[in-house]
XYZ file of C-alpha atoms in Angstrom:
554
model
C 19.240 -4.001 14.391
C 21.833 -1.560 13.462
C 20.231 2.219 12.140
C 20.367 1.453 8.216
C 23.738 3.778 6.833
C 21.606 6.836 5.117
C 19.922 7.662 8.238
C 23.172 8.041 10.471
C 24.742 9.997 6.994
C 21.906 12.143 6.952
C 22.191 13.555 10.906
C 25.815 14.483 9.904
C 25.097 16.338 6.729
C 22.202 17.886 7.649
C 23.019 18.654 11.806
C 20.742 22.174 11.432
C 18.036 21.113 9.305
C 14.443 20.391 9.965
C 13.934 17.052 10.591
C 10.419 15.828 9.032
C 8.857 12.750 8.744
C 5.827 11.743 6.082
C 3.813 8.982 6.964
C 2.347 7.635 4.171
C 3.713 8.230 0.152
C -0.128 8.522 -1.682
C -1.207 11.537 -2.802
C -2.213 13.428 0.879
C 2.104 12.570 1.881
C 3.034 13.166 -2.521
C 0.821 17.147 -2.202
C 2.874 17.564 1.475
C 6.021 17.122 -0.267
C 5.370 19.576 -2.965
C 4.858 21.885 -0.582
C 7.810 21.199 1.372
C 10.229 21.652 -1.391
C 8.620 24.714 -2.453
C 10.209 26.277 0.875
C 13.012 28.815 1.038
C 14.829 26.741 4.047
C 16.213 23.527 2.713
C 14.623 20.489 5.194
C 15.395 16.650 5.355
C 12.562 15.127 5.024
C 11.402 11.316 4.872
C 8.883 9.752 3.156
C 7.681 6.102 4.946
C 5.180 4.165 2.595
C 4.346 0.114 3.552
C 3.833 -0.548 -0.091
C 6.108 -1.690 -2.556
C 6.319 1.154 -4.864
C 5.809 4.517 -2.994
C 3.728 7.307 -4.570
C 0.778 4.856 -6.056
C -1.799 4.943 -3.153
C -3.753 2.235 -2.727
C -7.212 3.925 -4.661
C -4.434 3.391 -7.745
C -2.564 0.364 -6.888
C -3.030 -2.269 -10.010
C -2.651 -4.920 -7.146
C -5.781 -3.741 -5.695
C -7.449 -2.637 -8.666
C -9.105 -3.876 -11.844
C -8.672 -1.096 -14.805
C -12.443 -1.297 -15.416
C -12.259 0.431 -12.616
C -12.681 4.029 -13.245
C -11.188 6.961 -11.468
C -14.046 9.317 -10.686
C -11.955 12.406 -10.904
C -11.059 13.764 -14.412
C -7.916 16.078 -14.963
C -9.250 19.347 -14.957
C -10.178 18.772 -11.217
C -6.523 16.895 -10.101
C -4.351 20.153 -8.623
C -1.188 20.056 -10.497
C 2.219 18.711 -9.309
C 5.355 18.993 -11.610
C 2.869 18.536 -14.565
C -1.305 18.410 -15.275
C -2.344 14.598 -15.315
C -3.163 15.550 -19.141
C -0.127 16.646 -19.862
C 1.464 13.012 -18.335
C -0.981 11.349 -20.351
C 0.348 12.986 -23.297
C 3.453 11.901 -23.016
C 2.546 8.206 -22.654
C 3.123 5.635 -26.109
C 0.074 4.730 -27.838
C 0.487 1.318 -26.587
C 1.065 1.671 -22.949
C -2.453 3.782 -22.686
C -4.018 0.951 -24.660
C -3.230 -2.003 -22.108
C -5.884 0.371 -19.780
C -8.261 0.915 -22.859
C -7.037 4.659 -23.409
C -7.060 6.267 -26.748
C -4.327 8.332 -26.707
C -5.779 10.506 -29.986
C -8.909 11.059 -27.740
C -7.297 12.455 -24.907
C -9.208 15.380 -23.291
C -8.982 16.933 -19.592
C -12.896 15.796 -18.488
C -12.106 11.961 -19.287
C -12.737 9.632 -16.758
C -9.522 6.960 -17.068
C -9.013 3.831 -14.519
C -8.053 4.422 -11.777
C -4.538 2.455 -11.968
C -3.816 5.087 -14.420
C -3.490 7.666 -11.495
C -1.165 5.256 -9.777
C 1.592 5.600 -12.602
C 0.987 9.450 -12.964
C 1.285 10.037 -8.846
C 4.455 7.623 -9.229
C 6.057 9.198 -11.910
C 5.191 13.072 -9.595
C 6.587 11.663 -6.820
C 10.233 10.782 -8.425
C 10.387 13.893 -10.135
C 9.167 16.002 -6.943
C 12.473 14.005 -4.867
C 14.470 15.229 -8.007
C 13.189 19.110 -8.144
C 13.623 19.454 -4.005
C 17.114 17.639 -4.057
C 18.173 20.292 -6.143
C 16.681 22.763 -4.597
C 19.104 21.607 -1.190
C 16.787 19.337 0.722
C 17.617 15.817 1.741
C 14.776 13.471 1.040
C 14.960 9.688 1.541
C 11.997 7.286 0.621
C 11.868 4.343 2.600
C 9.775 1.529 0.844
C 8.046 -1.397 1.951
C 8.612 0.063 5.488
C 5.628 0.000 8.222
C 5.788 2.873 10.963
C 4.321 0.801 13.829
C 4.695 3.163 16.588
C 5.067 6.965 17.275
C 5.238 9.084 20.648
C 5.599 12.677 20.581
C 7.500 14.873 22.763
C 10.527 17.043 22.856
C 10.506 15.280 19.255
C 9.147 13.205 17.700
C 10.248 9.399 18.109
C 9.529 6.842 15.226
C 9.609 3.196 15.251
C 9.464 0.743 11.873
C 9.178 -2.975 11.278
C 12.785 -2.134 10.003
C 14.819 -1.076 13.069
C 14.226 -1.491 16.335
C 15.600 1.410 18.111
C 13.641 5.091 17.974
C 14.186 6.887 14.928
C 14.150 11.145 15.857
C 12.531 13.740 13.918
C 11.271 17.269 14.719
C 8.173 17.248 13.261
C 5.615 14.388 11.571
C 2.690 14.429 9.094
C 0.422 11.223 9.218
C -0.821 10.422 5.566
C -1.879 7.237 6.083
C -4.357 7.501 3.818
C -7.698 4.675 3.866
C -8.062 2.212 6.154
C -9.470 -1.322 5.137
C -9.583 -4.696 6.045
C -6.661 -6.799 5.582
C -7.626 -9.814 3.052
C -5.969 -12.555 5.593
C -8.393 -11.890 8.166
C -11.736 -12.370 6.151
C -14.411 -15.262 6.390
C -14.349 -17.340 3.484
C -16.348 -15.701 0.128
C -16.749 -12.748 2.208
C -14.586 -9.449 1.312
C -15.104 -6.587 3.832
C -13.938 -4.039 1.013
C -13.172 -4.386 -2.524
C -9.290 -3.819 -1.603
C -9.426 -6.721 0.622
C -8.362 -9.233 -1.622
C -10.989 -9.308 -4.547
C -8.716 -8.344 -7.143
C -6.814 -11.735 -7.939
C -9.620 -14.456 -6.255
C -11.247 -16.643 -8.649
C -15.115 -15.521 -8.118
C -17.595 -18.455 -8.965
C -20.750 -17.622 -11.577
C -22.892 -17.602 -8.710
C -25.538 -15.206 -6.578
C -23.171 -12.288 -5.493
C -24.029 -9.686 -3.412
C -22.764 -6.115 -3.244
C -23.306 -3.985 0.252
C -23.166 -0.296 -1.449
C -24.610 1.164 -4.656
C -21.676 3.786 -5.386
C -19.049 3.636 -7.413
C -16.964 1.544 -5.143
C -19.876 -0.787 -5.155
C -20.646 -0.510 -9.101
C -16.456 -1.366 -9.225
C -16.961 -4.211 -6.890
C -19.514 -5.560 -9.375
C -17.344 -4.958 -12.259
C -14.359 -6.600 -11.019
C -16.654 -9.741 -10.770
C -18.155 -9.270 -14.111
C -15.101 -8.920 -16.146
C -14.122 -12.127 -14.916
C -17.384 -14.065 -16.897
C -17.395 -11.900 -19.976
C -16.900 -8.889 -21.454
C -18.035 -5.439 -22.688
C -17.684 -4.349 -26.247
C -19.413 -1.713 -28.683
C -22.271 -2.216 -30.820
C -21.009 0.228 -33.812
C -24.113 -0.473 -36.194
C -26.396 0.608 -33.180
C -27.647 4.404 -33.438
C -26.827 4.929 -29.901
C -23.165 3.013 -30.164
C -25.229 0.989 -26.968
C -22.640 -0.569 -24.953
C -23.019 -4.551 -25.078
C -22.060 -7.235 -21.827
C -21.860 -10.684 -23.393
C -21.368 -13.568 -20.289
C -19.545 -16.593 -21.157
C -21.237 -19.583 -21.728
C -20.259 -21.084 -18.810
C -20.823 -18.109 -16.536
C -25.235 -18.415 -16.770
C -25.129 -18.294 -13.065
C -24.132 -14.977 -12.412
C -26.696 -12.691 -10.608
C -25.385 -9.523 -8.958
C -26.771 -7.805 -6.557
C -25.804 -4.340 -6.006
C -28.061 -3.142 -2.659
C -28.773 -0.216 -0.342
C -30.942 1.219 2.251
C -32.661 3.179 -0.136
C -31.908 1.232 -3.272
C -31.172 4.162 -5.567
C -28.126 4.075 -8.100
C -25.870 6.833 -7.959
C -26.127 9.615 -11.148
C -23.615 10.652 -13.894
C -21.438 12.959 -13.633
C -22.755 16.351 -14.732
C -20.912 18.735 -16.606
C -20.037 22.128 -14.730
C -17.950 24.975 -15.082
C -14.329 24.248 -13.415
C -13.240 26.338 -11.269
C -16.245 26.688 -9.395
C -17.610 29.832 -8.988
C -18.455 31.502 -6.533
C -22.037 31.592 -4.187
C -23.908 34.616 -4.135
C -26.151 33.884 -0.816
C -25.290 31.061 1.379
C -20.824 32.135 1.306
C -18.660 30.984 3.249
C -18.759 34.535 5.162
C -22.294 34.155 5.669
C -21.837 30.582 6.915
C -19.098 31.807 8.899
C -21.162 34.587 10.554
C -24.247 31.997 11.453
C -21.279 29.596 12.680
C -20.847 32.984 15.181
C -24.447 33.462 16.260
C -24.412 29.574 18.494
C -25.397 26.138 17.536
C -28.999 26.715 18.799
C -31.385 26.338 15.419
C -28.181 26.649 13.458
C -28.760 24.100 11.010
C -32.129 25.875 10.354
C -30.467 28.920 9.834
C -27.957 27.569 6.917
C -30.576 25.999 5.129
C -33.095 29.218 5.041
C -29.589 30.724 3.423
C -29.668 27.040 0.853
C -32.745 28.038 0.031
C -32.295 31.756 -0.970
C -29.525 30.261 -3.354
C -31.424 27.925 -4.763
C -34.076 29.471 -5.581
C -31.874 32.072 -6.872
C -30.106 30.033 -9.149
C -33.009 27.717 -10.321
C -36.056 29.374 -9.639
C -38.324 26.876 -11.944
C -36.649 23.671 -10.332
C -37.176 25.325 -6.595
C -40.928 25.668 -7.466
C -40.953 22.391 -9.059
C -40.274 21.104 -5.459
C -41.652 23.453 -4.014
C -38.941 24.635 -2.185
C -40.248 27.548 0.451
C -42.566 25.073 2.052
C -39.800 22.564 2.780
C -37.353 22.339 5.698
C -33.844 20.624 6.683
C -35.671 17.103 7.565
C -38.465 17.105 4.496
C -35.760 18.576 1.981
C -34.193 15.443 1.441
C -37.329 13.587 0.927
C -38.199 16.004 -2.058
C -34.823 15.699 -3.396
C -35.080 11.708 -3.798
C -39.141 11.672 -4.781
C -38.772 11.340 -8.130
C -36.105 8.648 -7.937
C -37.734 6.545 -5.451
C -41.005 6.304 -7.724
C -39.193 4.759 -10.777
C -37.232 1.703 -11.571
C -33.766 2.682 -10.498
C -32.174 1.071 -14.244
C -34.496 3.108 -15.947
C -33.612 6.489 -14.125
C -30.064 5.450 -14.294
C -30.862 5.571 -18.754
C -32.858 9.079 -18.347
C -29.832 10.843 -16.395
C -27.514 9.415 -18.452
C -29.071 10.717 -22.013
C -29.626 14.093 -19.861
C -25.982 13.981 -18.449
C -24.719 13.258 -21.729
C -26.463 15.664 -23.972
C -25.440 18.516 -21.777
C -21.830 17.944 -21.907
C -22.333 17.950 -25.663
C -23.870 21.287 -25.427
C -21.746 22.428 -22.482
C -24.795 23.117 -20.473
C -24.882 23.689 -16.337
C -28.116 22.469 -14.414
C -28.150 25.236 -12.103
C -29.766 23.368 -8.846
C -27.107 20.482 -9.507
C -24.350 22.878 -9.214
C -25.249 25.283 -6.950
C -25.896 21.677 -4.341
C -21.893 20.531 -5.485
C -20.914 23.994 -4.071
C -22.751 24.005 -1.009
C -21.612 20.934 0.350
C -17.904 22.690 0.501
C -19.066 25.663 2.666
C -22.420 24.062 4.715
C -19.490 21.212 6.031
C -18.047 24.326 8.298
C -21.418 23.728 10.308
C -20.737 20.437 11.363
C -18.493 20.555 14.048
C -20.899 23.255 15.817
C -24.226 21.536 15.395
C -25.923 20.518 18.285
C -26.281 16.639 19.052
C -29.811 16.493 17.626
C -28.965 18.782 14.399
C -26.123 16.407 13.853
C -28.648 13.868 13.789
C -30.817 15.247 11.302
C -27.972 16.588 9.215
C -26.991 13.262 9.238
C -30.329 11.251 8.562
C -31.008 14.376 5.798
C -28.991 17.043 4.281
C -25.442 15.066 4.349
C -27.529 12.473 2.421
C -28.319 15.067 -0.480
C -24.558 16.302 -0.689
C -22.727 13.233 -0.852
C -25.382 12.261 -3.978
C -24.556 14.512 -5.345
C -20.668 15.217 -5.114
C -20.399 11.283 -5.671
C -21.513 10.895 -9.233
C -20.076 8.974 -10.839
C -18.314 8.554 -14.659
C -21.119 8.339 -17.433
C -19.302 5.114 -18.394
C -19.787 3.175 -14.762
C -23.439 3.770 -15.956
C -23.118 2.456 -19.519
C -21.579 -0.603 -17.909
C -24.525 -1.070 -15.293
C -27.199 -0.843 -18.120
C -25.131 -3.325 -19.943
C -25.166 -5.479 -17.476
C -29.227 -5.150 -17.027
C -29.429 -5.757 -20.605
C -27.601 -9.149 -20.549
C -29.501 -10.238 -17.214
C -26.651 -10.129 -15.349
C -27.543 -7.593 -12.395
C -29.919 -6.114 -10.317
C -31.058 -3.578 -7.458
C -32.176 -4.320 -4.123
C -34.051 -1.892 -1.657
C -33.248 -3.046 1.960
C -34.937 -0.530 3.515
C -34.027 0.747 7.349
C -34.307 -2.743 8.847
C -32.041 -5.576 7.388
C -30.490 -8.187 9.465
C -26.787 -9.165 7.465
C -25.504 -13.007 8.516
C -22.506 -13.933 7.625
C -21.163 -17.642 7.375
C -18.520 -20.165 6.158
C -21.163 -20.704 3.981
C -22.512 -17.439 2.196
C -23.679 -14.094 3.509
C -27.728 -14.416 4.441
C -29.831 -10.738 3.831
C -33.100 -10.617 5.962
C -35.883 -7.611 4.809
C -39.154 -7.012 5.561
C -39.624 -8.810 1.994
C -37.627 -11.956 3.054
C -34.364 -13.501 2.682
C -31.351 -13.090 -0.069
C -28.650 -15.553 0.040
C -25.453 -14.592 -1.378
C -22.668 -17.135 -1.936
C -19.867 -14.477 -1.948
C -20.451 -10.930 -0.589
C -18.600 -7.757 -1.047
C -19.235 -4.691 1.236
C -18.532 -2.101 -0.456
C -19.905 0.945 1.661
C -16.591 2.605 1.800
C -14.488 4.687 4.027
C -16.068 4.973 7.594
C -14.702 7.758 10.099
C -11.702 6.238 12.413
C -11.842 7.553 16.127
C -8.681 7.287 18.492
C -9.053 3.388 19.320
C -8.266 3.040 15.468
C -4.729 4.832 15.760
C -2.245 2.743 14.702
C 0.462 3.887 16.815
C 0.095 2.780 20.188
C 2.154 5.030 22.329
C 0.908 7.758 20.457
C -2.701 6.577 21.177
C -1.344 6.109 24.724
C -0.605 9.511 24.999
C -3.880 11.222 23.634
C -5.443 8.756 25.878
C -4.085 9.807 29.011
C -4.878 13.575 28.079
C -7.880 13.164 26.596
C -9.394 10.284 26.438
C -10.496 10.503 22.212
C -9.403 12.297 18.927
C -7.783 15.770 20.209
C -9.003 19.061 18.339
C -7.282 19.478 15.036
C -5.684 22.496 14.463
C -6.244 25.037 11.140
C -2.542 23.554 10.081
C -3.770 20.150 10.706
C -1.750 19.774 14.087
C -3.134 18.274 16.948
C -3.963 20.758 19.760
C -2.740 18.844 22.831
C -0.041 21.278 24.412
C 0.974 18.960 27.418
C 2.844 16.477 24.824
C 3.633 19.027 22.128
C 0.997 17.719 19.741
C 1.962 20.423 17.452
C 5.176 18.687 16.411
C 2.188 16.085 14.543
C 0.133 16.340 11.335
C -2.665 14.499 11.501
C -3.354 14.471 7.516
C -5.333 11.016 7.319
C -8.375 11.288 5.660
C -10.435 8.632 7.909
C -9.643 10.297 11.490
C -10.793 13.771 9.667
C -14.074 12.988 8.830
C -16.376 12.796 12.093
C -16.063 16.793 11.720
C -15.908 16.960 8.180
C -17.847 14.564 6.610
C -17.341 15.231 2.835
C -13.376 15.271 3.381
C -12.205 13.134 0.456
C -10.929 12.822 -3.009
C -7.571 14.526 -4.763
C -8.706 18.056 -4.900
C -8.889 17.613 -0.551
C -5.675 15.734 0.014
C -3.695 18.690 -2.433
C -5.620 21.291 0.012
C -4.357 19.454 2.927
C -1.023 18.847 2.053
C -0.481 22.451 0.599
C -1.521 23.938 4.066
C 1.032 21.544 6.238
C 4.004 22.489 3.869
C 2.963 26.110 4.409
C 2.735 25.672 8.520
C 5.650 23.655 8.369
C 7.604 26.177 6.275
C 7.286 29.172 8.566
C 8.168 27.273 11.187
C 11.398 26.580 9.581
C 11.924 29.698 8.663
C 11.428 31.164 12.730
C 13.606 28.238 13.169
C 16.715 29.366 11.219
C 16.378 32.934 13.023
C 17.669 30.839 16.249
C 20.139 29.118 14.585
C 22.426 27.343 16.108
C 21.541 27.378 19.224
C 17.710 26.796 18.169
C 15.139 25.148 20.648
C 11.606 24.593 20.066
């Protein structure tokens, strides 16, 4: 197949600029490019997404999403690209933000919208981001509904697509590839191995339904099936405006099952002040210096600093656990006691009264906040634990973070308690032995208690970390095998750290192979960090570059 026109156009404009490849057009490849363009040197850079439409992502793509589901990420906390999210909003009809339930006089920058939503705004950033870095000199191509299938690096960096046969050259690549699931085609009958795996658009039956996962992806799962027998609406003469779910007559069958190891629902999203501020005890310095000292009894060591800023912070919750007697293992234990004791709807009612009232008042619990900003600087440990610490991290401590980062919009929990009310779904505890069955027939749950039968089952448990087998570039993964043998080192810029093949000429900016070393790596605020530090590497290296000029080699 002959190179398509623009490419062969753009090596004769553009003979002296930076070649640079994105892999990937969500928001980790749409941040990268707003970095990029923010450069003195003018680059040509292009953007490869597999999708349709580049610049959605598939968290936002209405193909894979229901708008009951809810983005769990309000404005005030999405890093800003030619505009704030609110200010997009803003300048949205009346009409378009009702199709997705949105009322556009009620607008405010802590809102939790669905998630499709995101999709348009991240569209919309990405056209006008091509626009502003056109005229600022660079040459930026999107290629759409174009795979990269393979990659090898070396004296550059060699591309291949499901478009053209022949290499495709570039100096330097950033793989955004973004999450990882399933494809729908190769699922069992009635079983989905994500919700993005083909349950959006499939006829679910009012049946038993099961749900591997009690976060919000799992609490979406369940309301993608819901929506499809009834619907929610308000209950304006009630004193508490108490959300109502009435199932169709036809739809009696319906049981949901949303189900975990633990069986705890997730809790509201608490209000806080944003930015964060800063730690007083247990800083990133301090972390930093402890990271210094050697992995021996280094997890130890970072929570004895936790607990000085706890107890700092919230001295009357600290004692209400009692805090100083507790360690990194028994910690987690305390943290989940009251939870554990009490039915998990009728916790999930408390917090959200609690959650609700202080947003009203615009009032912090200090241990709840103080945890959401440890998790950012106690992840630098990770990498440097011993094999047993990261065990017990693991089993404890990474357990309390991600509970607490992961909360979820008040609204997901109106919906759940709406759906208790009508009868319609329910918890299950599997505890740390479950035996999961799947067949042509239904997905079988075995417990300690007995067996669940499910006649469609979602698992919903998310994003797991990727290692090097999952690469999906095969002379790439070729290469990093034959040097050494899994996931290379990643550098500060993101680079991979494998001289022999000049593995700094690659990225690697995809959230799923970044998170066996840092396990809370997710969400917007992360892929704007990450993209904003590649556009910076990648800028200075331009800017050596044009010092060489033109007789430049790397």
């Amino acid at each position: 197949m002959p190179a398509p026109r623009i490419l062969r156009d753009l090596s004769l404009r553009a003979p002296f600029m930076q070649r640079i490849a994105i892999i990937g057009a969500g928001p980790t490849g749409i941040y990268t490019l707003a970095s990029l363009i923010d450069g003195e040197i003018p680059l040509s850079i292009t953007l490869y997404e597999e999708g349709e439409q580049a610049g959605v992502g598939m968290p936002y793509d209405d193909e894979a999403n229901h708008r009951a589901m809810l983005a769990n990420i309000a404005s005030i906390e999405i890093p800003a690209l030619t505009c704030r999210y609110l200010e997009w909003l803003r300048e949205q009809s009346e009409t378009f933000l009702a199709g997705y339930g949105v009322d556009k006089a009620r607008l405010h920058d802590r809102q939790f919208l669905p998630r499709i939503l995101l999709g348009h705004y991240f569209r919309d950033q990405l056209l006008a981001l091509v626009d502003k870095g056109r005229s600022r000199g660079h040459h930026i191509i999107i290629r759409e509904a174009c795979q990269v299938t393979d990659m090898a690096a070396g004296d550059d960096i060699s591309l291949w697509t499901d478009q053209q046969h022949d290499a495709i050259h570039y100096d330097l690549a950033v793989i955004a590839t973004g999450h990882v699931w399933p494809s729908p085609e190769h699922r069992k009958p009635a079983f989905f191995p994500s919700p993005w795996s083909g349950l959006i658009g499939t006829a679910i039956p009012a049946c038993a339904v099961g749900v591997m996962g009690t976060s919000l992806s799992g609490i979406d799962a369940a309301m993608a099936v819901a929506v499809q027998h009834g619907h929610f609406h308000e209950q304006p003469d009630d004193v508490d405006n108490t959300l109502r779910f009435e199932c169709n007559t036809d739809s009696a069958e319906l049981r949901i099952t949303l189900m975990s190891r633990a069986g705890l629902l997730p809790e509201a999203d608490f209000y806080c002040p944003i930015p964060h501020e800063p730690l007083r005890i247990a800083t990133e310095a301090n972390i930093a210096r402890e990271i210094e000292v050697g992995s021996m009894r280094l997890l130890d060591r970072v929570f004895a600093l936790m607990v000085r800023e706890l107890s700092a912070c919230d001295p009357l919750w600290s004692a209400r656990i009692a805090l100083p007697t507790l360690n990194a293992d028994s910690f987690t234990t305390a943290y989940f006691a009251n939870r554990v004791e009490q039915n998990p709807f009728r916790w999930a009612r408390h917090n959200l009264e609690e959650v609700e009232r202080n947003k009203q008042n615009k009032h912090t619990v200090p241990w709840r906040y103080t945890l959401l900003r440890l998790h950012e600087v106690v992840e630098d440990i990770v990498p440097h634990l011993s094999e047993h610490d990261r065990k017990r991290f693991d089993a404890g401590l990474r357990r309390v973070f991600v509970d607490n980062y992961a909360a979820v919009p008040p609204e997901s929990i109106r919906r759940l308690l709406a759906l208790r009310n009508a009868g319609v779904i329910e918890v299950l505890m599997l505890g740390d032995n479950y035996q999961m069955d799947v067949g042509d027939d239904g997905t079988v749950i075995t417990t300690a208690q007995g067996k669940h039968h499910f006649r469609v089952f979602i698992d919903a448990r998310g994003q797991k970390a990727l290692d090097l087998t999952d690469l999906p570039f095969p002379r790439l993964r070729q290469q990093l095998l034959a040097h050494s043998g899994e996931l290379p080192p990643i550098g500060d810029n993101y680079t991979l750290m494998v001289p022999a093949i000049d593995g700094h000429r690659i990225a690697l900016a995809a959230l799923p192979f970044l998170m066996h070393d840092q396990p809370f790596v997710q969400g917007i605020a992360v892929c704007a960090e990450i993209g904003k530090t590649i556009g910076i590497a990648i800028n200075h290296k331009a800017q050596r570059r044009r010092l060489w000029l033109p007789g430049y080699e790397d």
